[in-house]
Amino acid sequence: MASYASAAPTVGFDLDMTLIDSRPGIRAAFRALSAETGVRIDADLVVTRLGPPLEQELAHWFPAHRIPEMGDRYREIYPAYAIEPTLAMPGARDAIQAVRAAGGRAVVVTAKHEPNARLHLAHLGMEPDAVIGSLWAEAKAEALHEHGASVYVGDHIGDVRGARTAGALAVSVPTGPCAADELRAAGADVVLDDLTAFPAWWDAYRASPAAALA
Protein backbone atom coordinates (compact mmCIF):
# COMPACT_ATOMS: atom_id res chain seq x y z
CA MET A 1 0.00 0.00 0.00
CA ALA A 2 1.30 3.43 -0.89
CA SER A 3 2.18 5.92 1.83
CA TYR A 4 0.09 9.06 2.16
CA ALA A 5 1.44 11.94 0.14
CA SER A 6 0.51 15.34 1.56
CA ALA A 7 1.73 17.47 -1.33
CA ALA A 8 0.82 17.31 -5.02
CA PRO A 9 -0.68 13.80 -4.93
CA THR A 10 -0.96 11.93 -8.22
CA VAL A 11 -3.98 9.72 -8.84
CA GLY A 12 -4.19 7.31 -11.74
CA PHE A 13 -7.47 6.41 -13.40
CA ASP A 14 -8.37 3.57 -15.72
CA LEU A 15 -10.43 4.60 -18.76
CA ASP A 16 -13.00 2.07 -20.01
CA MET A 17 -15.86 1.57 -17.56
CA THR A 18 -14.06 3.72 -14.98
CA LEU A 19 -14.05 7.19 -16.57
CA ILE A 20 -16.03 6.38 -19.72
CA ASP A 21 -18.85 4.04 -20.69
CA SER A 22 -17.38 2.87 -23.97
CA ARG A 23 -19.78 -0.04 -24.46
CA PRO A 24 -21.95 1.63 -27.14
CA GLY A 25 -18.91 2.68 -29.16
CA ILE A 26 -17.03 -0.59 -28.83
CA ARG A 27 -20.17 -2.51 -29.75
CA ALA A 28 -20.51 -0.38 -32.90
CA ALA A 29 -16.83 -0.79 -33.82
CA PHE A 30 -16.93 -4.57 -33.45
CA ARG A 31 -20.11 -4.77 -35.50
CA ALA A 32 -18.38 -2.76 -38.22
CA LEU A 33 -15.36 -5.08 -38.12
CA SER A 34 -17.67 -8.09 -38.34
CA ALA A 35 -19.49 -6.65 -41.34
CA GLU A 36 -16.24 -5.78 -43.08
CA THR A 37 -14.57 -9.16 -42.54
CA GLY A 38 -17.62 -11.42 -42.74
CA VAL A 39 -16.61 -13.00 -39.43
CA ARG A 40 -19.35 -13.44 -36.84
CA ILE A 41 -18.61 -11.41 -33.69
CA ASP A 42 -21.05 -11.25 -30.80
CA ALA A 43 -20.55 -7.58 -29.99
CA ASP A 44 -23.02 -7.73 -27.10
CA LEU A 45 -20.85 -10.39 -25.48
CA VAL A 46 -17.68 -8.42 -26.19
CA VAL A 47 -18.83 -5.44 -24.15
CA THR A 48 -19.50 -7.57 -21.08
CA ARG A 49 -15.78 -8.26 -20.64
CA LEU A 50 -14.01 -4.98 -21.31
CA GLY A 51 -10.66 -4.35 -19.71
CA PRO A 52 -8.02 -6.72 -21.10
CA PRO A 53 -6.06 -5.86 -24.26
CA LEU A 54 -7.85 -5.90 -27.60
CA GLU A 55 -5.84 -8.88 -28.80
CA GLN A 56 -7.32 -11.08 -26.08
CA GLU A 57 -10.83 -10.31 -27.32
CA LEU A 58 -9.94 -10.75 -30.98
CA ALA A 59 -8.59 -14.23 -30.17
CA HIS A 60 -12.16 -15.33 -29.49
CA TRP A 61 -13.15 -14.56 -33.10
CA PHE A 62 -10.08 -14.80 -35.34
CA PRO A 63 -7.28 -17.34 -35.80
CA ALA A 64 -3.94 -16.36 -34.27
CA HIS A 65 -2.32 -15.41 -37.57
CA ARG A 66 -5.02 -12.80 -38.26
CA ILE A 67 -5.00 -11.08 -34.87
CA PRO A 68 -2.27 -8.49 -35.60
CA GLU A 69 -3.99 -7.46 -38.84
CA MET A 70 -7.42 -7.31 -37.23
CA GLY A 71 -6.04 -5.34 -34.29
CA ASP A 72 -4.62 -2.76 -36.65
CA ARG A 73 -7.85 -2.57 -38.62
CA TYR A 74 -10.02 -2.27 -35.52
CA ARG A 75 -7.92 0.60 -34.19
CA GLU A 76 -8.07 2.26 -37.60
CA ILE A 77 -11.87 2.22 -37.85
CA TYR A 78 -12.44 2.82 -34.14
CA PRO A 79 -12.61 6.65 -34.25
CA ALA A 80 -15.37 6.59 -36.88
CA TYR A 81 -17.62 4.33 -34.81
CA ALA A 82 -16.69 4.51 -31.15
CA ILE A 83 -15.99 8.09 -30.12
CA GLU A 84 -19.36 9.74 -30.64
CA PRO A 85 -21.55 7.16 -28.82
CA THR A 86 -19.30 6.91 -25.75
CA LEU A 87 -20.45 8.61 -22.56
CA ALA A 88 -18.71 9.85 -19.43
CA MET A 89 -19.31 7.65 -16.41
CA PRO A 90 -21.26 9.34 -13.60
CA GLY A 91 -18.87 11.34 -11.45
CA ALA A 92 -15.90 11.03 -13.81
CA ARG A 93 -15.30 14.73 -14.36
CA ASP A 94 -15.84 15.51 -10.67
CA ALA A 95 -13.34 12.82 -9.68
CA ILE A 96 -10.63 14.39 -11.84
CA GLN A 97 -11.52 17.82 -10.53
CA ALA A 98 -11.33 16.61 -6.93
CA VAL A 99 -7.72 15.56 -7.47
CA ARG A 100 -6.93 18.90 -9.08
CA ALA A 101 -8.63 20.82 -6.26
CA ALA A 102 -6.23 19.15 -3.83
CA GLY A 103 -3.30 20.44 -5.89
CA GLY A 104 -2.73 17.01 -7.39
CA ARG A 105 -2.34 15.48 -10.83
CA ALA A 106 -4.75 13.09 -12.55
CA VAL A 107 -3.26 10.63 -15.03
CA VAL A 108 -5.07 8.08 -17.18
CA VAL A 109 -3.41 4.67 -17.53
CA THR A 110 -5.28 2.33 -19.86
CA ALA A 111 -4.92 -0.76 -22.00
CA LYS A 112 -6.57 1.15 -24.85
CA HIS A 113 -4.62 2.36 -27.86
CA GLU A 114 -3.37 5.73 -26.65
CA PRO A 115 -4.45 7.87 -29.64
CA ASN A 116 -8.00 6.54 -29.32
CA ALA A 117 -7.97 7.08 -25.55
CA ARG A 118 -7.02 10.70 -26.15
CA LEU A 119 -9.86 11.09 -28.67
CA HIS A 120 -12.36 9.88 -26.08
CA LEU A 121 -11.12 12.25 -23.40
CA ALA A 122 -11.05 15.23 -25.73
CA HIS A 123 -14.55 14.47 -27.03
CA LEU A 124 -15.91 14.31 -23.48
CA GLY A 125 -14.06 17.40 -22.29
CA MET A 126 -11.85 15.58 -19.79
CA GLU A 127 -8.34 16.93 -19.44
CA PRO A 128 -6.07 14.70 -17.38
CA ASP A 129 -2.46 15.70 -16.85
CA ALA A 130 -1.18 12.68 -18.77
CA VAL A 131 -2.54 9.76 -20.80
CA ILE A 132 -0.62 6.50 -21.10
CA GLY A 133 -2.02 3.72 -23.26
CA SER A 134 -1.38 0.08 -24.15
CA LEU A 135 -0.68 -1.04 -20.57
CA TRP A 136 -2.64 -3.81 -18.88
CA ALA A 137 -2.71 -5.24 -15.36
CA GLU A 138 0.77 -5.43 -13.79
CA ALA A 139 2.27 -3.48 -16.70
CA LYS A 140 0.26 -0.44 -15.59
CA ALA A 141 2.71 -0.17 -12.70
CA GLU A 142 5.32 1.16 -15.15
CA ALA A 143 3.33 4.35 -15.77
CA LEU A 144 2.12 4.62 -12.19
CA HIS A 145 5.72 4.51 -10.98
CA GLU A 146 6.85 6.97 -13.64
CA HIS A 147 4.22 9.52 -12.63
CA GLY A 148 4.49 8.91 -8.90
CA ALA A 149 0.88 7.83 -8.50
CA SER A 150 -0.03 6.91 -4.93
CA VAL A 151 -3.61 5.88 -5.84
CA TYR A 152 -4.98 4.01 -8.85
CA VAL A 153 -8.71 3.86 -9.56
CA GLY A 154 -10.15 1.16 -11.80
CA ASP A 155 -13.03 -1.23 -12.38
CA HIS A 156 -11.22 -4.50 -13.12
CA ILE A 157 -9.17 -6.99 -11.11
CA GLY A 158 -6.40 -6.25 -13.60
CA ASP A 159 -6.45 -2.66 -12.33
CA VAL A 160 -6.11 -3.92 -8.77
CA ARG A 161 -3.07 -5.97 -9.78
CA GLY A 162 -1.54 -2.95 -11.49
CA ALA A 163 -2.06 -0.76 -8.44
CA ARG A 164 -0.61 -3.31 -6.06
CA THR A 165 2.39 -3.95 -8.30
CA ALA A 166 3.06 -0.20 -8.25
CA GLY A 167 2.65 0.00 -4.47
CA ALA A 168 -0.31 2.32 -5.00
CA LEU A 169 -3.59 2.29 -3.14
CA ALA A 170 -6.06 0.19 -5.15
CA VAL A 171 -9.41 2.00 -5.31
CA SER A 172 -12.07 0.08 -7.23
CA VAL A 173 -15.51 0.80 -8.66
CA PRO A 174 -17.75 -2.14 -9.67
CA THR A 175 -18.99 -0.31 -12.76
CA GLY A 176 -17.36 -2.69 -15.25
CA PRO A 177 -17.29 -6.48 -15.56
CA CYS A 178 -16.05 -7.18 -12.01
CA ALA A 179 -18.37 -7.23 -8.99
CA ALA A 180 -17.45 -5.60 -5.69
CA ASP A 181 -16.75 -8.93 -3.98
CA GLU A 182 -14.46 -9.98 -6.83
CA LEU A 183 -12.54 -6.70 -6.59
CA ARG A 184 -12.14 -7.09 -2.82
CA ALA A 185 -10.98 -10.67 -3.24
CA ALA A 186 -8.36 -9.47 -5.73
CA GLY A 187 -6.97 -7.11 -3.10
CA ALA A 188 -8.73 -3.79 -3.59
CA ASP A 189 -8.05 -1.50 -0.64
CA VAL A 190 -11.24 0.53 -1.18
CA VAL A 191 -14.40 -0.26 -3.16
CA LEU A 192 -16.70 2.68 -3.96
CA ASP A 193 -20.13 2.26 -5.53
CA ASP A 194 -19.05 4.46 -8.43
CA LEU A 195 -17.06 7.61 -9.09
CA THR A 196 -19.76 9.86 -7.67
CA ALA A 197 -18.47 8.69 -4.29
CA PHE A 198 -14.86 9.54 -5.08
CA PRO A 199 -14.69 13.26 -4.15
CA ALA A 200 -16.01 12.70 -0.62
CA TRP A 201 -13.78 9.67 -0.13
CA TRP A 202 -10.79 11.60 -1.51
CA ASP A 203 -11.37 14.48 0.88
CA ALA A 204 -11.61 12.04 3.78
CA TYR A 205 -8.48 10.22 2.68
CA ARG A 206 -6.55 13.46 2.37
CA ALA A 207 -7.64 14.48 5.85
CA SER A 208 -7.07 11.12 7.54
CA PRO A 209 -5.79 8.21 5.47
CA ALA A 210 -6.19 5.60 8.18
CA ALA A 211 -9.79 6.57 8.89
CA ALA A 212 -10.69 6.58 5.18
CA LEU A 213 -9.35 3.05 4.80
CA ALA A 214 -11.02 1.65 7.92
XYZ file of N, CA and C in Angstrom:
642
model
N 0.839 -1.185 0.000
C 0.000 0.000 0.000
C 0.880 1.244 0.000
N 0.507 2.218 -0.782
C 1.301 3.430 -0.887
C 1.182 4.252 0.391
N 2.240 4.998 0.705
C 2.179 5.915 1.828
C 1.413 7.163 1.429
N 0.870 7.847 2.399
C 0.089 9.061 2.164
C 1.011 10.191 1.724
N 0.644 10.831 0.657
C 1.438 11.944 0.136
C 0.676 13.231 0.379
N 1.239 14.139 1.164
C 0.510 15.338 1.557
C 0.574 16.438 0.515
N 1.567 16.381 -0.360
C 1.733 17.465 -1.331
C 1.644 16.907 -2.739
N 0.928 17.633 -3.590
C 0.818 17.306 -5.016
C 0.613 15.818 -5.257
N -0.441 15.223 -4.708
C -0.675 13.798 -4.932
C -1.005 13.530 -6.396
N -0.603 12.367 -6.872
C -0.961 11.934 -8.224
C -1.880 10.732 -8.125
N -3.004 10.805 -8.810
C -3.975 9.722 -8.836
C -4.095 9.221 -10.265
N -3.977 7.915 -10.436
C -4.185 7.307 -11.737
C -5.612 6.808 -11.885
N -6.126 6.909 -13.094
C -7.466 6.408 -13.397
C -7.400 5.493 -14.610
N -8.099 4.383 -14.534
C -8.371 3.570 -15.716
C -9.356 4.339 -16.600
N -9.535 3.891 -17.837
C -10.427 4.601 -18.762
C -11.756 3.877 -18.943
N -11.753 2.753 -19.660
C -13.001 2.072 -20.013
C -13.728 1.572 -18.773
N -14.958 1.970 -18.636
C -15.862 1.570 -17.561
C -15.439 2.113 -16.197
N -14.422 2.966 -16.189
C -14.064 3.719 -14.984
C -14.396 5.180 -15.225
N -13.737 5.802 -16.205
C -14.045 7.190 -16.573
C -15.085 7.281 -17.685
N -15.103 6.302 -18.580
C -16.025 6.376 -19.718
C -16.802 5.075 -19.868
N -18.046 5.203 -20.321
C -18.847 4.042 -20.693
C -18.692 3.865 -22.196
N -17.730 3.043 -22.550
C -17.384 2.872 -23.968
C -18.145 1.726 -24.609
N -19.069 1.123 -23.900
C -19.776 -0.037 -24.462
C -20.512 0.271 -25.760
N -21.263 1.383 -25.864
C -21.947 1.635 -27.143
C -20.968 1.781 -28.311
N -19.875 2.471 -28.088
C -18.911 2.678 -29.159
C -18.169 1.420 -29.537
N -17.748 0.653 -28.543
C -17.027 -0.591 -28.826
C -17.950 -1.587 -29.512
N -19.200 -1.636 -29.081
C -20.175 -2.506 -29.746
C -20.278 -2.129 -31.226
N -20.386 -0.841 -31.514
C -20.506 -0.384 -32.902
C -19.253 -0.702 -33.706
N -18.089 -0.532 -33.101
C -16.832 -0.788 -33.817
C -16.670 -2.273 -34.131
N -17.031 -3.139 -33.182
C -16.926 -4.573 -33.450
C -17.948 -5.023 -34.483
N -19.129 -4.416 -34.467
C -20.106 -4.773 -35.503
C -19.610 -4.348 -36.879
N -18.946 -3.213 -36.942
C -18.384 -2.764 -38.219
C -17.275 -3.699 -38.681
N -16.428 -4.142 -37.752
C -15.359 -5.077 -38.116
C -15.950 -6.406 -38.583
N -17.010 -6.847 -37.933
C -17.671 -8.085 -38.339
C -18.249 -7.967 -39.740
N -18.904 -6.847 -40.009
C -19.493 -6.647 -41.336
C -18.424 -6.576 -42.416
N -17.311 -5.942 -42.093
C -16.237 -5.780 -43.080
C -15.536 -7.093 -43.388
N -15.339 -7.928 -42.359
C -14.567 -9.163 -42.536
C -15.436 -10.374 -42.842
N -16.749 -10.268 -42.571
C -17.623 -11.421 -42.741
C -17.497 -12.447 -41.634
N -16.798 -12.098 -40.568
C -16.612 -12.999 -39.426
C -17.646 -12.662 -38.361
N -18.356 -13.660 -37.881
C -19.355 -13.436 -36.845
C -18.668 -13.017 -35.541
N -19.090 -11.889 -34.987
C -18.615 -11.411 -33.691
C -19.838 -11.030 -32.871
N -19.951 -11.589 -31.698
C -21.052 -11.245 -30.804
C -20.647 -9.995 -30.029
N -20.984 -8.835 -30.583
C -20.552 -7.576 -29.990
C -21.188 -7.332 -28.628
N -22.388 -7.876 -28.411
C -23.023 -7.735 -27.099
C -22.243 -8.499 -26.035
N -21.688 -9.638 -26.404
C -20.845 -10.387 -25.477
C -19.528 -9.664 -25.236
N -18.965 -9.131 -26.300
C -17.681 -8.419 -26.191
C -17.729 -7.359 -25.100
N -18.797 -6.580 -25.072
C -18.829 -5.436 -24.153
C -19.127 -5.832 -22.704
N -19.344 -7.121 -22.461
C -19.500 -7.573 -21.077
C -18.170 -7.898 -20.427
N -17.079 -7.862 -21.191
C -15.785 -8.262 -20.640
C -14.672 -7.289 -21.033
N -15.001 -6.005 -20.976
C -14.011 -4.981 -21.310
C -12.954 -4.883 -20.215
N -11.763 -4.502 -20.641
C -10.662 -4.345 -19.709
C -9.354 -4.863 -20.276
N -9.271 -6.169 -20.561
C -8.025 -6.719 -21.103
C -7.699 -6.158 -22.486
N -6.464 -6.369 -22.946
C -6.059 -5.862 -24.256
C -6.934 -6.376 -25.393
N -7.040 -5.573 -26.427
C -7.854 -5.900 -27.599
C -7.526 -7.284 -28.147
N -6.253 -7.612 -28.192
C -5.842 -8.879 -28.802
C -6.470 -10.079 -28.102
N -6.685 -9.973 -26.799
C -7.321 -11.080 -26.079
C -8.759 -11.281 -26.544
N -9.453 -10.191 -26.826
C -10.826 -10.310 -27.320
C -10.844 -10.828 -28.749
N -9.967 -10.308 -29.583
C -9.936 -10.750 -30.983
C -9.653 -12.245 -31.098
N -8.923 -12.803 -30.134
C -8.587 -14.230 -30.175
C -9.825 -15.114 -30.056
N -10.919 -14.563 -29.555
C -12.162 -15.335 -29.491
C -12.818 -15.475 -30.865
N -12.436 -14.626 -31.828
C -13.152 -14.558 -33.100
C -12.282 -14.811 -34.324
N -10.979 -14.656 -34.191
C -10.081 -14.802 -35.341
C -8.951 -15.777 -35.011
N -8.450 -16.489 -36.028
C -7.278 -17.340 -35.797
C -6.056 -16.487 -35.456
N -5.097 -17.096 -34.802
C -3.938 -16.364 -34.272
C -3.214 -15.557 -35.337
N -3.101 -16.104 -36.546
C -2.317 -15.410 -37.569
C -2.994 -14.135 -38.064
N -4.298 -14.000 -37.799
C -5.020 -12.805 -38.261
C -5.127 -11.717 -37.192
N -4.776 -12.031 -35.965
C -5.000 -11.081 -34.870
C -4.235 -9.772 -35.050
N -2.945 -9.788 -35.416
C -2.268 -8.492 -35.604
C -2.941 -7.614 -36.659
N -3.330 -8.218 -37.779
C -3.993 -7.464 -38.844
C -5.336 -6.916 -38.379
N -6.096 -7.745 -37.683
C -7.417 -7.315 -37.225
C -7.300 -6.256 -36.131
N -6.265 -6.374 -35.298
C -6.042 -5.342 -34.292
C -5.770 -3.992 -34.926
N -4.933 -4.013 -35.948
C -4.616 -2.762 -36.649
C -5.861 -2.187 -37.307
N -6.667 -3.053 -37.913
C -7.846 -2.569 -38.616
C -8.886 -2.030 -37.632
N -9.079 -2.732 -36.529
C -10.024 -2.266 -35.522
C -9.636 -0.881 -35.022
N -8.374 -0.701 -34.696
C -7.923 0.602 -34.185
C -8.063 1.692 -35.251
N -7.942 1.287 -36.515
C -8.066 2.258 -37.599
C -9.502 2.746 -37.748
N -10.465 1.835 -37.656
C -11.866 2.223 -37.854
C -12.510 2.729 -36.557
N -11.872 2.489 -35.452
C -12.440 2.815 -34.144
C -12.931 4.263 -34.038
N -12.134 5.267 -34.426
C -12.609 6.645 -34.248
C -13.924 6.941 -34.961
N -14.148 6.312 -36.108
C -15.366 6.593 -36.876
C -16.615 6.037 -36.201
N -16.456 4.993 -35.391
C -17.622 4.327 -34.809
C -17.759 4.502 -33.297
N -16.652 4.666 -32.602
C -16.685 4.511 -31.146
C -16.630 5.794 -30.344
N -16.168 6.876 -30.917
C -15.986 8.085 -30.115
C -17.321 8.759 -29.811
N -18.110 8.989 -30.813
C -19.358 9.743 -30.642
C -20.328 9.088 -29.662
N -20.542 7.751 -29.702
C -21.548 7.157 -28.817
C -21.102 7.010 -27.363
N -19.817 7.160 -27.096
C -19.296 6.906 -25.753
C -19.641 8.032 -24.797
N -20.009 7.659 -23.573
C -20.452 8.611 -22.557
C -19.464 8.656 -21.399
N -19.464 9.762 -20.682
C -18.709 9.846 -19.433
C -19.447 9.043 -18.368
N -18.697 8.339 -17.542
C -19.307 7.653 -16.412
C -19.748 8.681 -15.377
N -20.823 8.407 -14.645
C -21.257 9.338 -13.600
C -20.119 9.638 -12.615
N -19.894 10.925 -12.403
C -18.873 11.340 -11.451
C -17.464 11.429 -12.008
N -17.257 11.082 -13.272
C -15.896 11.035 -13.810
C -15.227 12.404 -13.790
N -15.910 13.399 -14.320
C -15.299 14.732 -14.365
C -15.050 15.264 -12.952
N -15.993 15.024 -12.048
C -15.835 15.509 -10.675
C -14.682 14.809 -9.967
N -14.444 13.543 -10.299
C -13.336 12.820 -9.684
C -12.001 13.439 -10.085
N -11.863 13.742 -11.371
C -10.629 14.386 -11.839
C -10.476 15.754 -11.195
N -11.575 16.492 -11.126
C -11.521 17.821 -10.535
C -11.172 17.760 -9.054
N -11.641 16.740 -8.355
C -11.331 16.612 -6.929
C -9.833 16.461 -6.705
N -9.183 15.716 -7.569
C -7.724 15.563 -7.467
C -7.041 16.903 -7.719
N -7.502 17.594 -8.755
C -6.930 18.902 -9.083
C -7.150 19.902 -7.945
N -8.322 19.875 -7.337
C -8.633 20.817 -6.263
C -7.709 20.629 -5.069
N -7.165 19.432 -4.917
C -6.227 19.151 -3.833
C -4.796 19.486 -4.233
N -4.632 20.105 -5.406
C -3.299 20.436 -5.893
C -2.578 19.267 -6.521
N -3.332 18.218 -6.849
C -2.728 17.012 -7.391
C -2.803 16.906 -8.899
N -2.339 15.777 -9.394
C -2.340 15.477 -10.828
C -3.180 14.235 -11.059
N -3.940 14.243 -12.154
C -4.745 13.091 -12.552
C -4.169 12.532 -13.843
N -3.814 11.258 -13.834
C -3.261 10.626 -15.027
C -4.128 9.427 -15.399
N -4.306 9.212 -16.685
C -5.074 8.078 -17.175
C -4.099 7.014 -17.661
N -4.251 5.809 -17.135
C -3.411 4.673 -17.530
C -4.357 3.568 -17.980
N -4.272 3.202 -19.246
C -5.280 2.334 -19.855
C -4.644 1.319 -20.799
N -5.346 0.207 -21.008
C -4.923 -0.765 -22.004
C -5.292 -0.323 -23.414
N -6.122 0.699 -23.534
C -6.572 1.147 -24.853
C -5.440 1.796 -25.634
N -5.523 1.672 -26.945
C -4.615 2.359 -27.860
C -4.595 3.846 -27.513
N -3.423 4.379 -27.213
C -3.365 5.732 -26.645
C -4.000 6.809 -27.515
N -3.782 6.837 -28.840
C -4.454 7.874 -29.643
C -5.975 7.827 -29.520
N -6.546 6.633 -29.456
C -8.005 6.538 -29.317
C -8.457 6.939 -27.918
N -7.651 6.620 -26.911
C -7.966 7.078 -25.549
C -8.016 8.601 -25.502
N -7.057 9.233 -26.143
C -7.018 10.700 -26.148
C -8.224 11.283 -26.883
N -8.669 10.625 -27.956
C -9.857 11.094 -28.670
C -11.085 11.057 -27.767
N -11.226 9.972 -27.006
C -12.358 9.876 -26.076
C -12.343 11.013 -25.072
N -11.207 11.239 -24.452
C -11.121 12.247 -23.401
C -11.379 13.640 -23.952
N -10.834 13.921 -25.125
C -11.052 15.235 -25.733
C -12.526 15.428 -26.082
N -13.147 14.377 -26.635
C -14.554 14.473 -27.029
C -15.455 14.745 -25.820
N -15.091 14.182 -24.678
C -15.912 14.314 -23.484
C -15.476 15.469 -22.591
N -14.490 16.226 -23.045
C -14.062 17.397 -22.292
C -13.329 17.080 -21.011
N -12.677 15.927 -20.953
C -11.853 15.577 -19.792
C -10.398 15.885 -20.126
N -9.713 16.495 -19.180
C -8.343 16.926 -19.441
C -7.408 16.455 -18.338
N -7.043 15.167 -18.352
C -6.071 14.695 -17.375
C -4.691 15.282 -17.663
N -3.812 15.148 -16.694
C -2.463 15.700 -16.847
C -1.582 14.840 -17.747
N -1.928 13.574 -17.881
C -1.179 12.684 -18.767
C -2.075 11.518 -19.150
N -1.823 10.948 -20.325
C -2.544 9.762 -20.797
C -1.511 8.758 -21.273
N -1.550 7.555 -20.721
C -0.616 6.504 -21.104
C -1.429 5.290 -21.512
N -1.244 4.822 -22.732
C -2.023 3.716 -23.258
C -1.236 2.440 -23.422
N -1.948 1.389 -23.830
C -1.376 0.076 -24.152
C -0.676 -0.591 -22.972
N -1.206 -0.372 -21.759
C -0.677 -1.038 -20.566
C -1.829 -1.751 -19.864
N -1.584 -2.995 -19.489
C -2.639 -3.813 -18.880
C -2.116 -4.482 -17.617
N -2.974 -4.531 -16.614
C -2.705 -5.242 -15.363
C -1.372 -4.812 -14.757
N -0.486 -5.766 -14.458
C 0.769 -5.433 -13.792
C 1.597 -4.428 -14.572
N 1.479 -4.418 -15.888
C 2.272 -3.480 -16.704
C 1.871 -2.032 -16.436
N 0.666 -1.805 -15.910
C 0.259 -0.435 -15.592
C 1.168 0.179 -14.528
N 1.813 -0.672 -13.743
C 2.710 -0.167 -12.702
C 3.849 0.661 -13.279
N 4.237 0.388 -14.523
C 5.316 1.164 -15.152
C 4.953 2.647 -15.176
N 3.759 2.944 -15.677
C 3.328 4.348 -15.774
C 3.015 4.923 -14.405
N 2.439 4.118 -13.524
C 2.124 4.615 -12.190
C 3.392 4.989 -11.437
N 4.419 4.179 -11.575
C 5.716 4.512 -10.977
C 6.288 5.782 -11.599
N 6.254 5.839 -12.923
C 6.851 6.973 -13.636
C 6.228 8.291 -13.196
N 4.931 8.286 -12.977
C 4.224 9.520 -12.626
C 4.035 9.695 -11.118
N 4.568 8.776 -10.354
C 4.492 8.908 -8.903
C 3.096 8.796 -8.344
N 2.264 7.968 -8.956
C 0.878 7.828 -8.502
C 0.818 7.037 -7.196
N 0.137 7.594 -6.212
C -0.029 6.908 -4.934
C -1.387 6.206 -4.836
N -2.278 6.482 -5.787
C -3.609 5.882 -5.842
C -3.900 5.529 -7.294
N -4.519 4.348 -7.512
C -4.984 4.009 -8.855
C -6.421 3.533 -8.755
N -7.270 4.119 -9.588
C -8.710 3.858 -9.560
C -9.104 3.092 -10.816
N -9.734 1.944 -10.640
C -10.147 1.161 -11.798
C -11.335 0.276 -11.487
N -11.818 -0.420 -12.514
C -13.029 -1.233 -12.377
C -12.771 -2.720 -12.515
N -11.531 -3.119 -12.765
C -11.222 -4.504 -13.119
C -10.177 -5.060 -12.152
N -10.197 -6.384 -11.959
C -9.174 -6.985 -11.109
C -7.775 -6.765 -11.683
N -7.687 -6.590 -13.003
C -6.396 -6.251 -13.599
C -5.896 -4.901 -13.122
N -6.824 -3.969 -12.869
C -6.447 -2.660 -12.334
C -5.946 -2.787 -10.896
N -6.569 -3.675 -10.138
C -6.107 -3.923 -8.770
C -4.686 -4.463 -8.795
N -4.427 -5.404 -9.689
C -3.075 -5.973 -9.785
C -2.063 -4.905 -10.174
N -2.443 -4.021 -11.092
C -1.545 -2.947 -11.493
C -1.230 -2.014 -10.347
N -2.263 -1.652 -9.579
C -2.056 -0.762 -8.439
C -1.144 -1.399 -7.418
N -1.399 -2.655 -7.090
C -0.611 -3.314 -6.058
C 0.825 -3.535 -6.504
N 1.031 -3.805 -7.778
C 2.394 -3.949 -8.299
C 3.150 -2.640 -8.176
N 2.438 -1.526 -8.340
C 3.064 -0.202 -8.249
C 3.205 0.275 -6.805
N 2.651 -0.466 -5.840
C 2.650 -0.002 -4.467
C 1.690 1.145 -4.238
N 0.691 1.261 -5.116
C -0.313 2.319 -4.999
C -1.561 1.774 -4.313
N -2.320 2.662 -3.736
C -3.595 2.292 -3.144
C -4.548 1.877 -4.264
N -5.145 0.706 -4.127
C -6.062 0.192 -5.146
C -7.490 0.581 -4.784
N -8.025 1.557 -5.506
C -9.409 1.999 -5.313
C -10.227 1.460 -6.489
N -11.291 0.738 -6.181
C -12.068 0.076 -7.229
C -13.507 0.565 -7.254
N -14.084 0.525 -8.459
C -15.507 0.802 -8.660
C -16.094 -0.362 -9.452
N -17.170 -0.993 -8.976
C -17.751 -2.136 -9.671
C -18.680 -1.713 -10.801
N -18.182 -0.834 -11.661
C -18.985 -0.308 -12.761
C -18.656 -0.983 -14.093
N -17.722 -1.936 -14.063
C -17.360 -2.688 -15.250
C -17.743 -4.153 -15.082
N -16.921 -5.072 -15.581
C -17.289 -6.485 -15.562
C -17.075 -7.185 -14.224
N -16.400 -6.534 -13.271
C -16.051 -7.184 -12.008
C -16.924 -6.668 -10.864
N -17.515 -7.584 -10.121
C -18.367 -7.229 -8.990
C -17.516 -6.791 -7.802
N -18.166 -6.124 -6.858
C -17.453 -5.601 -5.693
C -16.733 -6.703 -4.938
N -17.385 -7.848 -4.716
C -16.750 -8.934 -3.982
C -15.519 -9.466 -4.715
N -15.596 -9.518 -6.030
C -14.459 -9.980 -6.831
C -13.293 -9.010 -6.717
N -13.579 -7.711 -6.718
C -12.537 -6.700 -6.589
C -11.881 -6.766 -5.207
N -12.704 -6.955 -4.173
C -12.142 -7.094 -2.818
C -11.266 -8.338 -2.718
N -11.741 -9.428 -3.297
C -10.977 -10.673 -3.235
C -9.637 -10.547 -3.960
N -9.604 -9.685 -4.981
C -8.362 -9.472 -5.733
C -7.383 -8.578 -4.983
N -7.860 -7.931 -3.905
C -6.967 -7.113 -3.096
C -7.240 -5.632 -3.111
N -8.415 -5.217 -3.598
C -8.732 -3.790 -3.591
C -8.727 -3.267 -2.161
N -8.087 -2.118 -1.961
C -8.048 -1.500 -0.641
C -9.350 -0.790 -0.311
N -9.991 -0.231 -1.339
C -11.236 0.528 -1.181
C -12.144 0.171 -2.352
N -13.419 -0.056 -2.088
C -14.402 -0.256 -3.159
C -15.503 0.781 -2.972
N -15.641 1.666 -3.948
C -16.695 2.677 -3.959
C -17.812 2.212 -4.888
N -19.021 2.669 -4.656
C -20.131 2.263 -5.526
C -19.890 2.707 -6.962
N -19.419 3.930 -7.126
C -19.054 4.459 -8.430
C -18.261 5.745 -8.196
N -17.908 6.432 -9.248
C -17.056 7.610 -9.092
C -17.765 8.797 -8.460
N -19.092 8.757 -8.372
C -19.760 9.864 -7.673
C -19.356 9.886 -6.200
N -18.899 8.767 -5.681
C -18.466 8.689 -4.287
C -17.004 9.093 -4.102
N -16.288 9.288 -5.205
C -14.856 9.535 -5.081
C -14.502 10.861 -4.400
N -15.120 11.995 -4.772
C -14.687 13.257 -4.150
C -14.776 13.251 -2.629
N -15.876 12.735 -2.080
C -16.015 12.699 -0.624
C -14.987 11.764 -0.006
N -14.797 10.588 -0.643
C -13.778 9.671 -0.131
C -12.391 10.313 -0.207
N -12.105 10.977 -1.303
C -10.793 11.597 -1.507
C -10.529 12.670 -0.452
N -11.528 13.475 -0.170
C -11.374 14.484 0.878
C -11.096 13.827 2.228
N -11.816 12.736 2.509
C -11.612 12.037 3.780
C -10.226 11.406 3.843
N -9.809 10.849 2.737
C -8.476 10.219 2.684
C -7.375 11.252 2.854
N -7.544 12.392 2.227
C -6.552 13.455 2.369
C -6.471 13.962 3.811
N -7.610 13.975 4.481
C -7.638 14.479 5.850
C -7.110 13.443 6.842
N -7.457 12.169 6.610
C -7.073 11.121 7.543
C -7.024 9.778 6.822
N -5.882 9.425 6.261
C -5.788 8.206 5.469
C -6.249 6.953 6.208
N -5.823 6.803 7.443
C -6.186 5.596 8.180
C -7.693 5.480 8.366
N -8.348 6.586 8.690
C -9.792 6.567 8.891
C -10.521 6.258 7.590
N -10.035 6.794 6.473
C -10.688 6.585 5.183
C -10.550 5.163 4.698
N -9.572 4.435 5.224
C -9.352 3.053 4.803
C -9.935 2.054 5.796
N -10.486 2.556 6.879
C -11.017 1.653 7.916
C -12.275 0.950 7.435
